[in-house]
C-alpha atoms as a printed R data frame, in Angstrom:
    type eleno elety resid chain resno       x      y       z
1   ATOM     1    CA   UNK     A     1 -17.211 10.678 -10.642
2   ATOM     2    CA   UNK     A     2 -18.584 10.544  -7.133
3   ATOM     3    CA   UNK     A     3 -19.727 13.792  -5.547
4   ATOM     4    CA   UNK     A     4 -19.649 14.992  -1.977
5   ATOM     5    CA   UNK     A     5 -22.534 13.425  -0.077
6   ATOM     6    CA   UNK     A     6 -22.972 16.437   2.216
7   ATOM     7    CA   UNK     A     7 -23.343 19.813   0.463
8   ATOM     8    CA   UNK     A     8 -20.796 22.431   1.465
9   ATOM     9    CA   UNK     A     9 -22.137 25.343   3.499
10  ATOM    10    CA   UNK     A    10 -22.063 28.792   1.952
11  ATOM    11    CA   UNK     A    11 -18.830 30.507   2.979
12  ATOM    12    CA   UNK     A    12 -20.676 33.688   3.950
13  ATOM    13    CA   UNK     A    13 -22.956 31.767   6.320
14  ATOM    14    CA   UNK     A    14 -20.077 30.483   8.456
15  ATOM    15    CA   UNK     A    15 -18.945 31.916  11.807
16  ATOM    16    CA   UNK     A    16 -16.439 34.719  11.310
17  ATOM    17    CA   UNK     A    17 -13.426 32.868  12.775
18  ATOM    18    CA   UNK     A    18 -13.933 29.907  10.444
19  ATOM    19    CA   UNK     A    19 -14.617 32.092   7.426
20  ATOM    20    CA   UNK     A    20 -11.461 34.128   8.114
21  ATOM    21    CA   UNK     A    21  -9.317 30.984   8.373
22  ATOM    22    CA   UNK     A    22 -10.749 29.554   5.143
23  ATOM    23    CA   UNK     A    23 -10.111 32.828   3.292
24  ATOM    24    CA   UNK     A    24  -6.552 32.844   4.659
25  ATOM    25    CA   UNK     A    25  -6.007 29.324   3.276
26  ATOM    26    CA   UNK     A    26  -7.530 30.343  -0.071
27  ATOM    27    CA   UNK     A    27  -5.247 33.362  -0.237
28  ATOM    28    CA   UNK     A    28  -2.171 31.208   0.415
29  ATOM    29    CA   UNK     A    29  -3.062 28.170  -1.734
30  ATOM    30    CA   UNK     A    30  -5.063 29.836  -4.495
31  ATOM    31    CA   UNK     A    31  -8.061 27.589  -3.779
32  ATOM    32    CA   UNK     A    32 -10.012 26.232  -0.807
33  ATOM    33    CA   UNK     A    33  -9.205 22.574  -0.057
34  ATOM    34    CA   UNK     A    34 -12.539 20.780   0.163
35  ATOM    35    CA   UNK     A    35 -11.875 19.468   3.673
36  ATOM    36    CA   UNK     A    36 -12.172 23.012   5.051
37  ATOM    37    CA   UNK     A    37 -15.692 23.370   3.649
38  ATOM    38    CA   UNK     A    38 -16.713 19.752   4.172
39  ATOM    39    CA   UNK     A    39 -16.105 19.910   7.922
40  ATOM    40    CA   UNK     A    40 -17.422 23.481   8.320
41  ATOM    41    CA   UNK     A    41 -21.029 22.270   8.416
42  ATOM    42    CA   UNK     A    42 -20.369 21.612  12.137
43  ATOM    43    CA   UNK     A    43 -18.405 24.604  13.447
44  ATOM    44    CA   UNK     A    44 -17.516 23.170  16.881
45  ATOM    45    CA   UNK     A    45 -16.123 20.006  15.273
46  ATOM    46    CA   UNK     A    46 -14.305 22.071  12.616
47  ATOM    47    CA   UNK     A    47 -12.546 24.090  15.316
48  ATOM    48    CA   UNK     A    48 -11.562 20.981  17.291
49  ATOM    49    CA   UNK     A    49 -10.416 19.134  14.175
50  ATOM    50    CA   UNK     A    50  -8.205 21.916  12.869
51  ATOM    51    CA   UNK     A    51  -6.799 22.760  16.308
52  ATOM    52    CA   UNK     A    52  -5.603 19.163  16.656
53  ATOM    53    CA   UNK     A    53  -4.487 19.091  13.008
54  ATOM    54    CA   UNK     A    54  -2.344 22.185  13.483
55  ATOM    55    CA   UNK     A    55  -0.885 20.957  16.787
56  ATOM    56    CA   UNK     A    56   0.312 17.801  15.012
57  ATOM    57    CA   UNK     A    57   1.205 19.084  11.562
58  ATOM    58    CA   UNK     A    58   2.397 22.600  12.534
59  ATOM    59    CA   UNK     A    59   3.852 22.002  16.018
60  ATOM    60    CA   UNK     A    60   5.623 25.355  15.974
61  ATOM    61    CA   UNK     A    61   2.208 27.031  16.210
62  ATOM    62    CA   UNK     A    62   1.786 25.593  19.705
63  ATOM    63    CA   UNK     A    63   5.395 26.198  20.749
64  ATOM    64    CA   UNK     A    64   6.505 22.593  20.439
65  ATOM    65    CA   UNK     A    65   9.565 21.205  18.701
66  ATOM    66    CA   UNK     A    66   9.405 17.999  16.689
67  ATOM    67    CA   UNK     A    67  12.025 15.613  15.341
68  ATOM    68    CA   UNK     A    68   9.852 15.112  12.267
69  ATOM    69    CA   UNK     A    69  10.217 17.306   9.212
70  ATOM    70    CA   UNK     A    70   7.201 18.664   7.353
71  ATOM    71    CA   UNK     A    71   7.920 16.101   4.649
72  ATOM    72    CA   UNK     A    72   8.040 13.301   7.237
73  ATOM    73    CA   UNK     A    73   4.630 14.271   8.567
74  ATOM    74    CA   UNK     A    74   3.057 14.390   5.101
75  ATOM    75    CA   UNK     A    75   4.692 11.054   4.274
76  ATOM    76    CA   UNK     A    76   3.022  9.452   7.300
77  ATOM    77    CA   UNK     A    77  -0.351 10.866   6.242
78  ATOM    78    CA   UNK     A    78   0.037  9.685   2.649
79  ATOM    79    CA   UNK     A    79   1.137  6.140   3.509
80  ATOM    80    CA   UNK     A    80  -1.433  5.498   6.228
81  ATOM    81    CA   UNK     A    81  -4.257  7.178   4.295
82  ATOM    82    CA   UNK     A    82  -3.513  4.809   1.417
83  ATOM    83    CA   UNK     A    83  -3.766  1.872   3.833
84  ATOM    84    CA   UNK     A    84  -7.171  3.256   4.873
85  ATOM    85    CA   UNK     A    85  -8.129  3.741   1.191
86  ATOM    86    CA   UNK     A    86  -8.888  7.432   1.619
87  ATOM    87    CA   UNK     A    87  -8.845  9.042  -1.821
88  ATOM    88    CA   UNK     A    88  -9.071 12.609  -0.515
89  ATOM    89    CA   UNK     A    89  -6.165 12.383   1.920
90  ATOM    90    CA   UNK     A    90  -3.856 10.441  -0.395
91  ATOM    91    CA   UNK     A    91  -4.344 12.947  -3.205
92  ATOM    92    CA   UNK     A    92  -4.247 16.098  -1.042
93  ATOM    93    CA   UNK     A    93  -1.398 15.135   1.271
94  ATOM    94    CA   UNK     A    94   0.478 13.383  -1.529
95  ATOM    95    CA   UNK     A    95   0.549 16.744  -3.316
96  ATOM    96    CA   UNK     A    96   1.990 18.484  -0.263
97  ATOM    97    CA   UNK     A    97   4.486 15.638   0.219
98  ATOM    98    CA   UNK     A    98   5.782 16.039  -3.343
99  ATOM    99    CA   UNK     A    99   6.331 19.737  -2.731
100 ATOM   100    CA   UNK     A   100   8.091 19.374   0.630
101 ATOM   101    CA   UNK     A   101  10.327 16.520  -0.505
102 ATOM   102    CA   UNK     A   102  10.900 18.019  -3.988
103 ATOM   103    CA   UNK     A   103  10.349 14.540  -5.434
104 ATOM   104    CA   UNK     A   104   7.605 14.227  -8.080
105 ATOM   105    CA   UNK     A   105   7.314 10.428  -7.695
106 ATOM   106    CA   UNK     A   106   7.513  9.976  -3.943
107 ATOM   107    CA   UNK     A   107   3.819 10.265  -3.071
108 ATOM   108    CA   UNK     A   108   2.774  7.573  -5.532
109 ATOM   109    CA   UNK     A   109   5.579  5.308  -4.335
110 ATOM   110    CA   UNK     A   110   4.771  5.769  -0.655
111 ATOM   111    CA   UNK     A   111   1.038  5.302  -1.211
112 ATOM   112    CA   UNK     A   112   1.545  2.014  -3.061
113 ATOM   113    CA   UNK     A   113   4.438  0.454  -1.139
114 ATOM   114    CA   UNK     A   114   6.657  2.515   1.141
115 ATOM   115    CA   UNK     A   115   9.102 -0.400   1.427
116 ATOM   116    CA   UNK     A   116  10.051  0.099  -2.251
117 ATOM   117    CA   UNK     A   117   9.849  3.900  -2.294
118 ATOM   118    CA   UNK     A   118  12.806  6.210  -2.933
119 ATOM   119    CA   UNK     A   119  13.072  7.303   0.704
120 ATOM   120    CA   UNK     A   120  15.775  7.118   3.376
121 ATOM   121    CA   UNK     A   121  16.177  4.141   5.752
122 ATOM   122    CA   UNK     A   122  15.133  6.537   8.551
123 ATOM   123    CA   UNK     A   123  11.883  7.391   6.752
124 ATOM   124    CA   UNK     A   124  11.277  3.714   6.003
125 ATOM   125    CA   UNK     A   125  11.565  2.881   9.720
126 ATOM   126    CA   UNK     A   126   9.220  5.775  10.511
127 ATOM   127    CA   UNK     A   127   6.625  4.485   8.046
128 ATOM   128    CA   UNK     A   128   6.997  0.893   9.273
129 ATOM   129    CA   UNK     A   129   6.055  2.173  12.740
130 ATOM   130    CA   UNK     A   130   3.214  4.327  11.380
131 ATOM   131    CA   UNK     A   131   1.775  1.448   9.377
132 ATOM   132    CA   UNK     A   132   1.854 -0.810  12.423
133 ATOM   133    CA   UNK     A   133   0.019  1.852  14.440
134 ATOM   134    CA   UNK     A   134  -2.459  2.181  11.556
135 ATOM   135    CA   UNK     A   135  -3.168 -1.516  11.164
136 ATOM   136    CA   UNK     A   136  -2.088 -3.292  14.379
137 ATOM   137    CA   UNK     A   137  -1.557 -0.709  17.115
138 ATOM   138    CA   UNK     A   138  -2.271 -3.323  19.779
139 ATOM   139    CA   UNK     A   139   0.909 -5.150  18.721
140 ATOM   140    CA   UNK     A   140   3.295 -2.210  19.249
141 ATOM   141    CA   UNK     A   141   5.969 -3.157  21.780
142 ATOM   142    CA   UNK     A   142   9.443 -2.180  22.967
143 ATOM   143    CA   UNK     A   143  11.067 -3.720  19.887
144 ATOM   144    CA   UNK     A   144   9.209 -1.248  17.662
145 ATOM   145    CA   UNK     A   145  10.522  1.655  19.738
146 ATOM   146    CA   UNK     A   146  14.040  0.197  19.598
147 ATOM   147    CA   UNK     A   147  13.977  0.284  15.790
148 ATOM   148    CA   UNK     A   148  12.942  3.941  15.847
149 ATOM   149    CA   UNK     A   149  15.662  4.765  18.396
150 ATOM   150    CA   UNK     A   150  18.262  3.123  16.146
151 ATOM   151    CA   UNK     A   151  17.304  5.620  13.433
152 ATOM   152    CA   UNK     A   152  17.573  8.655  15.726
153 ATOM   153    CA   UNK     A   153  13.936  9.035  16.759
154 ATOM   154    CA   UNK     A   154  13.096  9.514  20.430
155 ATOM   155    CA   UNK     A   155   9.927  8.622  22.318
156 ATOM   156    CA   UNK     A   156   8.360 12.035  21.625
157 ATOM   157    CA   UNK     A   157   8.908 11.460  17.906
158 ATOM   158    CA   UNK     A   158   7.216  8.069  18.269
159 ATOM   159    CA   UNK     A   159   4.254  9.841  19.902
160 ATOM   160    CA   UNK     A   160   4.115 12.250  16.942
161 ATOM   161    CA   UNK     A   161   4.186  9.392  14.421
162 ATOM   162    CA   UNK     A   162   1.401  7.573  16.275
163 ATOM   163    CA   UNK     A   163  -0.701 10.687  16.863
164 ATOM   164    CA   UNK     A   164  -0.529 11.759  13.208
165 ATOM   165    CA   UNK     A   165  -1.458  8.232  12.141
166 ATOM   166    CA   UNK     A   166  -4.374  8.075  14.570
167 ATOM   167    CA   UNK     A   167  -5.667 11.572  13.816
168 ATOM   168    CA   UNK     A   168  -5.686 10.922  10.092
169 ATOM   169    CA   UNK     A   169  -7.423  7.601  10.708
170 ATOM   170    CA   UNK     A   170 -10.322  9.783  11.890
171 ATOM   171    CA   UNK     A   171  -9.919 12.156   8.959
172 ATOM   172    CA   UNK     A   172  -9.736  9.257   6.462
173 ATOM   173    CA   UNK     A   173 -12.958  7.743   7.701
174 ATOM   174    CA   UNK     A   174 -14.858 11.037   7.756
175 ATOM   175    CA   UNK     A   175 -13.660 11.954   4.263
176 ATOM   176    CA   UNK     A   176 -14.457  8.509   2.854
177 ATOM   177    CA   UNK     A   177 -17.914  8.040   4.332
178 ATOM   178    CA   UNK     A   178 -18.964 11.563   3.322
179 ATOM   179    CA   UNK     A   179 -17.706 11.193  -0.251
180 ATOM   180    CA   UNK     A   180 -15.300 14.122   0.099
181 ATOM   181    CA   UNK     A   181 -13.575 14.610  -3.261
182 ATOM   182    CA   UNK     A   182 -10.047 15.950  -3.773
183 ATOM   183    CA   UNK     A   183  -9.789 19.344  -5.423
184 ATOM   184    CA   UNK     A   184  -8.557 18.974  -9.028
185 ATOM   185    CA   UNK     A   185  -5.639 21.303  -8.213
186 ATOM   186    CA   UNK     A   186  -4.066 18.679  -5.931
187 ATOM   187    CA   UNK     A   187  -3.499 16.139  -8.688
188 ATOM   188    CA   UNK     A   188  -0.829 18.149 -10.509
189 ATOM   189    CA   UNK     A   189   0.860 19.934  -7.616
190 ATOM   190    CA   UNK     A   190   4.546 19.097  -7.237
191 ATOM   191    CA   UNK     A   191   4.671 16.797 -10.258
192 ATOM   192    CA   UNK     A   192   6.308 19.179 -12.742
193 ATOM   193    CA   UNK     A   193   8.946 21.717 -11.694
194 ATOM   194    CA   UNK     A   194   7.747 25.302 -11.901
195 ATOM   195    CA   UNK     A   195   9.058 27.168 -14.902
196 ATOM   196    CA   UNK     A   196  11.802 29.627 -13.970
197 ATOM   197    CA   UNK     A   197  10.968 33.239 -14.810
198 ATOM   198    CA   UNK     A   198  12.714 34.647 -17.868
199 ATOM   199    CA   UNK     A   199  15.836 36.651 -17.082
């Protein structure tokens, strides 16, 4: 199996704000997703990357409403990351997608062919738009917006779809060129329902 091309920095050597955020993520997830350490070798870029990430994926943190659900956003990442052949992002965001949508098969379906996935017509239209931004953004025109509008999306939602697609295009390329590997934990997340505690 391939290994990360750039060694991760030691957590204790990182600036305090970055270290605190990584420990917060570890506390919540039970592990540190490799992207947090992989990008931490350049603190200024780490801060910029995660500020933009959070503005797009957690819009409530910047006081902005979005017509996209958390599942919608992860679905966009999974589908377009697959188009960009990014192993890390497909595996990591596919795991989160399975959890948000409560569908163990959806990430694999969306990554392979969203047109045949078990998703709503609204989500299919959203991913059609995202894939066009991913692969042929220069061809986007009014007709593409009209399809989104017919499914209840507005122009701000279209911006979100495009911005998430574009941002993860950057993330995909950085993860792929640097050999960033998915954490093993991601592969099983959301695939098997959690056992209910005994009464």
